[in-house]
N, CA and C of each residue as an Amber inpcrd file, in Angstrom:
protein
   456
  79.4280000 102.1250000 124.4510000  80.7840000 101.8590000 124.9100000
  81.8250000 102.5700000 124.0630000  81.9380000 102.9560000 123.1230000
  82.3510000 103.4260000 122.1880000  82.6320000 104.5570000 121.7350000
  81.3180000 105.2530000 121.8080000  81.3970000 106.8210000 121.9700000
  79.6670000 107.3940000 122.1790000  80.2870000 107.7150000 123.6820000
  79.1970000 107.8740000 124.1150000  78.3940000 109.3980000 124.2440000
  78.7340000 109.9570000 123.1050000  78.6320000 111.1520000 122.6370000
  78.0030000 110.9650000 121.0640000  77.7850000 109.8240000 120.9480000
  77.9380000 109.4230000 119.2590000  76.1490000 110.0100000 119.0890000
  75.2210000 110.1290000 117.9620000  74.3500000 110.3850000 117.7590000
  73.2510000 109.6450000 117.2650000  72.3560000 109.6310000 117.6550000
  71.0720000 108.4860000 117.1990000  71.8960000 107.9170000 115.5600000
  71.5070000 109.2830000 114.4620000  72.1550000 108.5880000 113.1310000
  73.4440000 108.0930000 113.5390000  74.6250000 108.2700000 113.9130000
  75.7070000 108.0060000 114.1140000  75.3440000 106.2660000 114.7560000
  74.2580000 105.9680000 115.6320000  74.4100000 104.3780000 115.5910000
  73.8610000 104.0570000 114.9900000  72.6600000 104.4400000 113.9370000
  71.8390000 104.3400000 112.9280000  72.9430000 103.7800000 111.7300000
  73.7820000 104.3830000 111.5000000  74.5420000 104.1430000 110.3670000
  75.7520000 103.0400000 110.7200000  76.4020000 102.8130000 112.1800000
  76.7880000 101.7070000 111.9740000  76.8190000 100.4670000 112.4260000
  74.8580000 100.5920000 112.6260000  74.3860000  99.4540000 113.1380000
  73.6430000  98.8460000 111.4820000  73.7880000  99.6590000 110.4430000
  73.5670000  99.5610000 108.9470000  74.9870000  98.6080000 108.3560000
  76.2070000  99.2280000 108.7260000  77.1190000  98.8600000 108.3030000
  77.3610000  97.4230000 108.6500000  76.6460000  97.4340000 109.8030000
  77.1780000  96.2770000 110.5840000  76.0650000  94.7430000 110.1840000
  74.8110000  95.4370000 109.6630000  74.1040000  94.3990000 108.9350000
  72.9050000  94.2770000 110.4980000  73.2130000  95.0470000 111.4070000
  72.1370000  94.9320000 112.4320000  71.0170000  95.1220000 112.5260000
  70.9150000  96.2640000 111.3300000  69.4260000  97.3290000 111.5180000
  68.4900000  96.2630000 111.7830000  68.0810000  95.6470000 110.5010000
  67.1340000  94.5720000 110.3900000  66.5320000  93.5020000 111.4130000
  67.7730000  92.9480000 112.5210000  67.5530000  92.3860000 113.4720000
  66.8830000  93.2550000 114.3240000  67.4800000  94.4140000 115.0790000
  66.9640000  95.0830000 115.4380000  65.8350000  95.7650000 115.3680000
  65.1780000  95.9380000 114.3300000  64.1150000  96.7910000 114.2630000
  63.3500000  95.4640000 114.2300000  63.3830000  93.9290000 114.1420000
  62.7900000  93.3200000 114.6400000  62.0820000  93.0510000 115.9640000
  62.9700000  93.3990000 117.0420000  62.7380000  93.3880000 118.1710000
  61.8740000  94.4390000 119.3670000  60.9230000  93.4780000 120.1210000
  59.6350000  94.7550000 120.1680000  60.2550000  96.0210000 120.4180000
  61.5800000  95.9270000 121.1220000  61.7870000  97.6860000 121.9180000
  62.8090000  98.2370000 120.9590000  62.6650000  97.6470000 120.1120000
  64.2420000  97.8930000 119.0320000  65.5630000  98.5030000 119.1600000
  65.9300000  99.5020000 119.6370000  66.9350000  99.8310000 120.1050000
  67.1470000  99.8760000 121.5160000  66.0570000  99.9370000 121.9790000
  66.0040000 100.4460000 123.4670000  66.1910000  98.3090000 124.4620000
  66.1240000  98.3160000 123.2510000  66.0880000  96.3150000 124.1910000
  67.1530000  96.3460000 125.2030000  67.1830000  95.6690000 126.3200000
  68.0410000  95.4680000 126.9940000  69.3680000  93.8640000 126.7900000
  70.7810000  94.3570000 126.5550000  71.1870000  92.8500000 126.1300000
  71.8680000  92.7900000 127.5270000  71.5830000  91.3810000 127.7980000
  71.6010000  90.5650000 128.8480000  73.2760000  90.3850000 129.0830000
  73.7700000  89.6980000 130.3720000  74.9150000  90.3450000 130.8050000
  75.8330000  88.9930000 129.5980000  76.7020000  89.9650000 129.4740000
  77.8410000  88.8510000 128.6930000  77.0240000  88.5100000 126.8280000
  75.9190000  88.9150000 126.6190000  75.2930000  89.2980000 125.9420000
  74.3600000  87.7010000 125.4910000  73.6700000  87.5410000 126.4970000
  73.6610000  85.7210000 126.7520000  72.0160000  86.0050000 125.5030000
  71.4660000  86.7340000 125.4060000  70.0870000  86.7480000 124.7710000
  70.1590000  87.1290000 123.0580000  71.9180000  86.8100000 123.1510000
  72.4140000  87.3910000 120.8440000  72.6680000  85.9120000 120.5530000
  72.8980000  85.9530000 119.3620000  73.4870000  84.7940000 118.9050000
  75.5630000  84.9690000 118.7560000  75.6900000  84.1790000 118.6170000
  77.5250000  84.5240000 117.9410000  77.9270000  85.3700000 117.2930000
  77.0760000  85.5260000 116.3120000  77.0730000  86.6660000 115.0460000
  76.5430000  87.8300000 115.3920000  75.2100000  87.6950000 116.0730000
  74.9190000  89.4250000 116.3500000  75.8870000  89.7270000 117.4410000
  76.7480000  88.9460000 118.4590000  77.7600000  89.5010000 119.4100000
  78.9670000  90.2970000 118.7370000  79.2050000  89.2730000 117.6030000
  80.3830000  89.6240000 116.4610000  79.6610000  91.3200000 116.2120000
  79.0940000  91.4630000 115.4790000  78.3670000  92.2390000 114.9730000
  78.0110000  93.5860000 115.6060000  77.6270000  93.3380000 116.6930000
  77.6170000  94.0690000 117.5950000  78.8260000  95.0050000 118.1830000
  79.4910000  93.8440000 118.4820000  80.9680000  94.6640000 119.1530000
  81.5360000  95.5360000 117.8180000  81.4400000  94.8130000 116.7820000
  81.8950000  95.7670000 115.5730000  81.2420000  97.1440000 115.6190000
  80.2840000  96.9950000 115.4630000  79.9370000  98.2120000 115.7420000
  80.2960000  99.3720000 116.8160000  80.6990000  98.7850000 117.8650000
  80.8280000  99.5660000 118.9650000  82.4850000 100.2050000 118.6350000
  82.9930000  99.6970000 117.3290000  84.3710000  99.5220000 117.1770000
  84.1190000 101.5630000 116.2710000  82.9390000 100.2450000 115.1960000
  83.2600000 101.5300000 114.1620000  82.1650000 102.6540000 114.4360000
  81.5230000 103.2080000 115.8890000  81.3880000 104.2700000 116.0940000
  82.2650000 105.4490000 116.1840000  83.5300000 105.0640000 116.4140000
  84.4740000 105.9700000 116.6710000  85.2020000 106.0210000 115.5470000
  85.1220000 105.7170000 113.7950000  85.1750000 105.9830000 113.1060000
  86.5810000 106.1390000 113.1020000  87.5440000 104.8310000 113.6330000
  88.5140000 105.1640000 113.7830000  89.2880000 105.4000000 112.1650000
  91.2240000 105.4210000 112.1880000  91.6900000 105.8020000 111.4150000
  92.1510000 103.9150000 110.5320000  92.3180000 103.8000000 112.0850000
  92.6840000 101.6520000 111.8740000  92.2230000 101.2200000 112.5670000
  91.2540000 100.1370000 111.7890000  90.8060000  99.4200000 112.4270000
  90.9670000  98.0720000 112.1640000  90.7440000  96.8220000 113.6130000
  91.2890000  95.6570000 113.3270000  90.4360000  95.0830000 113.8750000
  90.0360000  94.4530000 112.7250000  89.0390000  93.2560000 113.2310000
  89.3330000  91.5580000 112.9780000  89.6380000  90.6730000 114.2560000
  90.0950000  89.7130000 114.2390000  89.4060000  88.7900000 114.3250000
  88.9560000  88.0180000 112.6790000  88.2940000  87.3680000 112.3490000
  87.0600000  87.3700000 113.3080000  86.0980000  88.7270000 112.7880000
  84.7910000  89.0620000 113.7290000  83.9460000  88.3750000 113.0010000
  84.0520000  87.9870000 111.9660000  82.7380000  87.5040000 110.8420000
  82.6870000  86.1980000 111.0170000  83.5910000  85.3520000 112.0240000
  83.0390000  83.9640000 111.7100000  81.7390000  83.5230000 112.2550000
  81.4590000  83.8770000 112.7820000  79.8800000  83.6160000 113.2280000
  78.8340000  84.0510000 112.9020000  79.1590000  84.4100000 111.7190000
  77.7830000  85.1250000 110.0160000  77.7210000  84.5180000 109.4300000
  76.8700000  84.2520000 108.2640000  76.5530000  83.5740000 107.4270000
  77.5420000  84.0240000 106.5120000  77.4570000  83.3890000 105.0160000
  78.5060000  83.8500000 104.1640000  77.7710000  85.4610000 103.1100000
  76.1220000  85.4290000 103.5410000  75.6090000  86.2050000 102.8030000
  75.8510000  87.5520000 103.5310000  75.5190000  87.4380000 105.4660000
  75.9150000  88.7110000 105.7100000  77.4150000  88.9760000 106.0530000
  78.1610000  88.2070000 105.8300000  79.5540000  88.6170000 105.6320000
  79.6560000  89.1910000 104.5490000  79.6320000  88.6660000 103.5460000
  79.0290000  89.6620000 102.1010000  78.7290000  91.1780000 102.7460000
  77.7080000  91.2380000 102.8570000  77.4280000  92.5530000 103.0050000
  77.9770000  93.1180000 104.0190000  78.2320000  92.8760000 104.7710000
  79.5030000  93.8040000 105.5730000  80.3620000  94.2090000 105.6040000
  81.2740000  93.4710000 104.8220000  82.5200000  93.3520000 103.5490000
  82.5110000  94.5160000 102.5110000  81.1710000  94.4600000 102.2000000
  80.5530000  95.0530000 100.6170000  80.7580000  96.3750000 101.6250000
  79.7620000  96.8250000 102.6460000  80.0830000  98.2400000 103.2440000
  80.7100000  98.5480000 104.0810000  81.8320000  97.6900000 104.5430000
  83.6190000  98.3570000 104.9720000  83.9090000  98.8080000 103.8820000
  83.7550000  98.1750000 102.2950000  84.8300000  98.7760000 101.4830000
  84.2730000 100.3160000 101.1940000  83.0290000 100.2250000 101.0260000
  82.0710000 101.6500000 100.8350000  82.7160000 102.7510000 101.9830000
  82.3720000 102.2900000 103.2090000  82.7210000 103.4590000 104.2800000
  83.8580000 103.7820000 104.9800000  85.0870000 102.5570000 104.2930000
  86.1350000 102.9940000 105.2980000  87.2320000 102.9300000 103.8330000
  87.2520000 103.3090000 102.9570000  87.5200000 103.8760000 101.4300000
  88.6480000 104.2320000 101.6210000  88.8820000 105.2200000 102.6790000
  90.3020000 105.8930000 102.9190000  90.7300000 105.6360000 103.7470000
  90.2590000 104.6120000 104.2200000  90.7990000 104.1510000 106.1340000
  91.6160000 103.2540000 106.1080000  92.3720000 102.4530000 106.8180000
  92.8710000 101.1960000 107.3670000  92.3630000 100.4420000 107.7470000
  91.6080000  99.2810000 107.4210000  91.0900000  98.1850000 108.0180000
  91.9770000  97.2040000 108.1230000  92.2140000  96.3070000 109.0410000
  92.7790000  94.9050000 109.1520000  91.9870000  93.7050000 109.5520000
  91.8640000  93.0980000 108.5510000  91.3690000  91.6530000 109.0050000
  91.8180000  90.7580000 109.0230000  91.6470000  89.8120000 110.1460000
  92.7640000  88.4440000 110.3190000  91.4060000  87.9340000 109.7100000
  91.4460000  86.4320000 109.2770000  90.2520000  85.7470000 109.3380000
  90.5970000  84.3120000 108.5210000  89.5410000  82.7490000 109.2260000
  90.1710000  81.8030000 108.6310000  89.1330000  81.6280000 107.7050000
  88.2530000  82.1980000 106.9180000  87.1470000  81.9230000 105.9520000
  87.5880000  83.0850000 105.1550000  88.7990000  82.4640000 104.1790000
  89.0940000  83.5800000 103.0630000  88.3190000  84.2890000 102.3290000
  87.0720000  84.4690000 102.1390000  85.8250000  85.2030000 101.4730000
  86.2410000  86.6690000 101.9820000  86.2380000  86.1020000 103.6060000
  85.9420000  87.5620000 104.2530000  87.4250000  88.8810000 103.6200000
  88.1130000  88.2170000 103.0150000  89.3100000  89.3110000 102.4660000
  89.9000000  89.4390000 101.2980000  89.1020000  88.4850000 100.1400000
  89.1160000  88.5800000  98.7460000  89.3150000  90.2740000  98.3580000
  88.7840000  90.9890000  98.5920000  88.3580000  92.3560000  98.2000000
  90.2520000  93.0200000  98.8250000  91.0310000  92.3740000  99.4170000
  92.1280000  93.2280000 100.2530000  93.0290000  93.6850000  99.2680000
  93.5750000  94.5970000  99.1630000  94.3410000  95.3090000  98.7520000
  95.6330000  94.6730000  99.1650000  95.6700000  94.1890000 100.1800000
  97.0340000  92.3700000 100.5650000  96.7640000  91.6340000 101.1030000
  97.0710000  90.8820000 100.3600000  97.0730000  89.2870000 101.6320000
  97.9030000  89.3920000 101.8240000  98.0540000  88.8970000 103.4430000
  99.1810000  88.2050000 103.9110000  98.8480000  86.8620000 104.4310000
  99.7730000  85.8400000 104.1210000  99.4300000  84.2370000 104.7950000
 100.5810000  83.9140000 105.7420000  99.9720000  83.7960000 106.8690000
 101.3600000  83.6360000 107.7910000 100.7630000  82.2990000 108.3680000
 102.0770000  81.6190000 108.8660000 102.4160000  79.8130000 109.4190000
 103.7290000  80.4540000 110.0490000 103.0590000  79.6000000 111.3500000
 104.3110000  79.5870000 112.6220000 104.8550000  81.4510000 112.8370000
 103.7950000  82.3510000 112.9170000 104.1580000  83.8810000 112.8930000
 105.1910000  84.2720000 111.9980000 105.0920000  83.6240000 110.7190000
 106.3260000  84.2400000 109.7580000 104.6520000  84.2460000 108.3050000
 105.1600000  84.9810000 107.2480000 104.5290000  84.8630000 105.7710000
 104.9470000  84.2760000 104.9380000 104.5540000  83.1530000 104.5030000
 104.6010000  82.3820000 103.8620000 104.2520000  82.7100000 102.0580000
 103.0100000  83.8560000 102.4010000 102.3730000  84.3820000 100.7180000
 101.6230000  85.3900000 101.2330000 102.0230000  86.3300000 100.1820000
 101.8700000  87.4600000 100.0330000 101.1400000  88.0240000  98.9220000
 100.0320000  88.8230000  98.5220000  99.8800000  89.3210000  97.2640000
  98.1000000  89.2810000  97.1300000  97.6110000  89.9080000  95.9020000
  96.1460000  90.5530000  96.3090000  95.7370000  88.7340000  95.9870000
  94.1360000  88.6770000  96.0060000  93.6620000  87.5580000  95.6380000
  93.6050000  86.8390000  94.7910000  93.9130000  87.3840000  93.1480000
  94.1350000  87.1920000  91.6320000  95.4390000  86.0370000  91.9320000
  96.1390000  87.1140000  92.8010000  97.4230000  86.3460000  92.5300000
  98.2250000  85.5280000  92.9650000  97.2430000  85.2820000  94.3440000
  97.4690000  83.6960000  95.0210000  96.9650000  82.8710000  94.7540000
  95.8820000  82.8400000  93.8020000  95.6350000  82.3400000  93.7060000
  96.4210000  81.2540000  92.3890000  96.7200000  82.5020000  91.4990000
  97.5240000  82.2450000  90.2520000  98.5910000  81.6230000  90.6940000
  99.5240000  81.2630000  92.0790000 100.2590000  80.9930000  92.3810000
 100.0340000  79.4060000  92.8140000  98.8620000  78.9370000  92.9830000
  98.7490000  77.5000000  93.6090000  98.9250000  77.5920000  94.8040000
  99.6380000  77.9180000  95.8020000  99.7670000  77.8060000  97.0390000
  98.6100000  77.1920000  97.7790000  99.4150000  77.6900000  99.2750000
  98.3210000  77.3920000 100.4970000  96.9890000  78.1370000 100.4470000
  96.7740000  79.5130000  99.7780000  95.8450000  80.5250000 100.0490000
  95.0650000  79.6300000  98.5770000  95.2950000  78.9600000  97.6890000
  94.6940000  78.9040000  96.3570000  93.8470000  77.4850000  96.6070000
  95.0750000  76.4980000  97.6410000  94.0690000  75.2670000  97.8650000
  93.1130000  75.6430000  99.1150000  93.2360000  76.1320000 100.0410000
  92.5080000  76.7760000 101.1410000  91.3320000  76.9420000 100.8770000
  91.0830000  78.5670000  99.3750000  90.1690000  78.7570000  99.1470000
  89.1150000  78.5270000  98.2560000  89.9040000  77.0640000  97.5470000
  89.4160000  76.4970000  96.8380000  88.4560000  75.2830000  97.8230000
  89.2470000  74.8980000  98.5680000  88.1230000  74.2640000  99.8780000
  87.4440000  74.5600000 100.3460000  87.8250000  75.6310000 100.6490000
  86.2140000  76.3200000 101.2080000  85.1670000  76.6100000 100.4900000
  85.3470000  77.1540000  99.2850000  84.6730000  77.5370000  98.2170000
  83.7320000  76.1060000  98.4120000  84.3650000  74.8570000  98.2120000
  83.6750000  73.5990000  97.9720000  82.9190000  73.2480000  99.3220000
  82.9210000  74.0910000 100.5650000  82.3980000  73.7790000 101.4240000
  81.1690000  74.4140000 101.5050000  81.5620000  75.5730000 101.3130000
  80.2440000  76.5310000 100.7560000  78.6530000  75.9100000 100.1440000
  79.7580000  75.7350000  98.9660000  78.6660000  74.7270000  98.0930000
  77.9030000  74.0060000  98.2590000  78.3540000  73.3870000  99.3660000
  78.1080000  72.0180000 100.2750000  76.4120000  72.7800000 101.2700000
  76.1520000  73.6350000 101.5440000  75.7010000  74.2060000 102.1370000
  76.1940000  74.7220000 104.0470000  77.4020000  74.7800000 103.7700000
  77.9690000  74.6520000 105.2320000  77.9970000  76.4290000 105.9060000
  76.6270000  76.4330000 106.5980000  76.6580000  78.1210000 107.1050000
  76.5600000  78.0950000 108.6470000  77.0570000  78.8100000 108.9990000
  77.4590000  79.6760000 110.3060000  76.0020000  80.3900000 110.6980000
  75.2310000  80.6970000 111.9900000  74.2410000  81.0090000 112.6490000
  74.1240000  82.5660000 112.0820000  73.4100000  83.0980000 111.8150000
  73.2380000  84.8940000 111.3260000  73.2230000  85.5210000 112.5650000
């Protein structure tokens, strides 16, 4: 869907990025599998996952991904996280997302309530601030802990 000119490595690499390979090469026909309409035979996360990918074949300049990771675990959000920052280095990424993990690494936060920003500033320093972003992700953090994960 994406680019349909793109090259075996070319989905090779950002079905890697995307944390797919592994599922995939699970599956008897591995790439060649057929996904079912509306994509009824993935889970949440490989749909997430998936469409990402179809995003970052085209290797755009900005890209926006709106809160795609909630339906990952916190380990392969990790690593997907870990190789946006690797492969899109010089790019624009945007992520909305309500599981602050997924944007620790941002170069800005922004915290917006009622479409205005409320806090602003990298992760060090909202946190240093107490705010909404410091108790937020201090809750979650404790939810984490808790063992509270999302389907892979």
């Amino acid at each position: 869907f994406g680019n349909s000119d793109a090259s075996d490595n070319d989905i090779l690499r950002v079905c890697k990025i995307c944390e797919l390979e592994e599922y995939i090469n699970s599956l008897p026909l591995k790439y060649n599998t057929r996904i079912e309409e509306n994509g009824k035979n993935l889970s949440g996360g490989q749909k997430q996952r998936l469409a990402m990918s179809r995003a970052m074949i085209l290797d755009p300049d900005i890209l926006i991904l709106d809160d795609s990771l909630s339906a990952v675990d916190a380990k392969t959000e990790y690593a997907i996280i870990d190789n946006l920052k690797h492969t899109r280095k010089d790019k624009t990424t945007i992520i909305t997302a309500h599981r602050l993990s997924a944007v620790v690494h941002a170069d800005l936060i922004l915290v917006m309530q009622d479409g205005r920003i409320i806090e602003r500033g990298r992760h060090e320093d909202l946190l240093a601030k107490g705010g909404w972003y410091a108790k937020t992700y201090e809750s979650q953090q404790l939810e984490m802990e808790g063992g509270e994960e999302d389907d892979a």
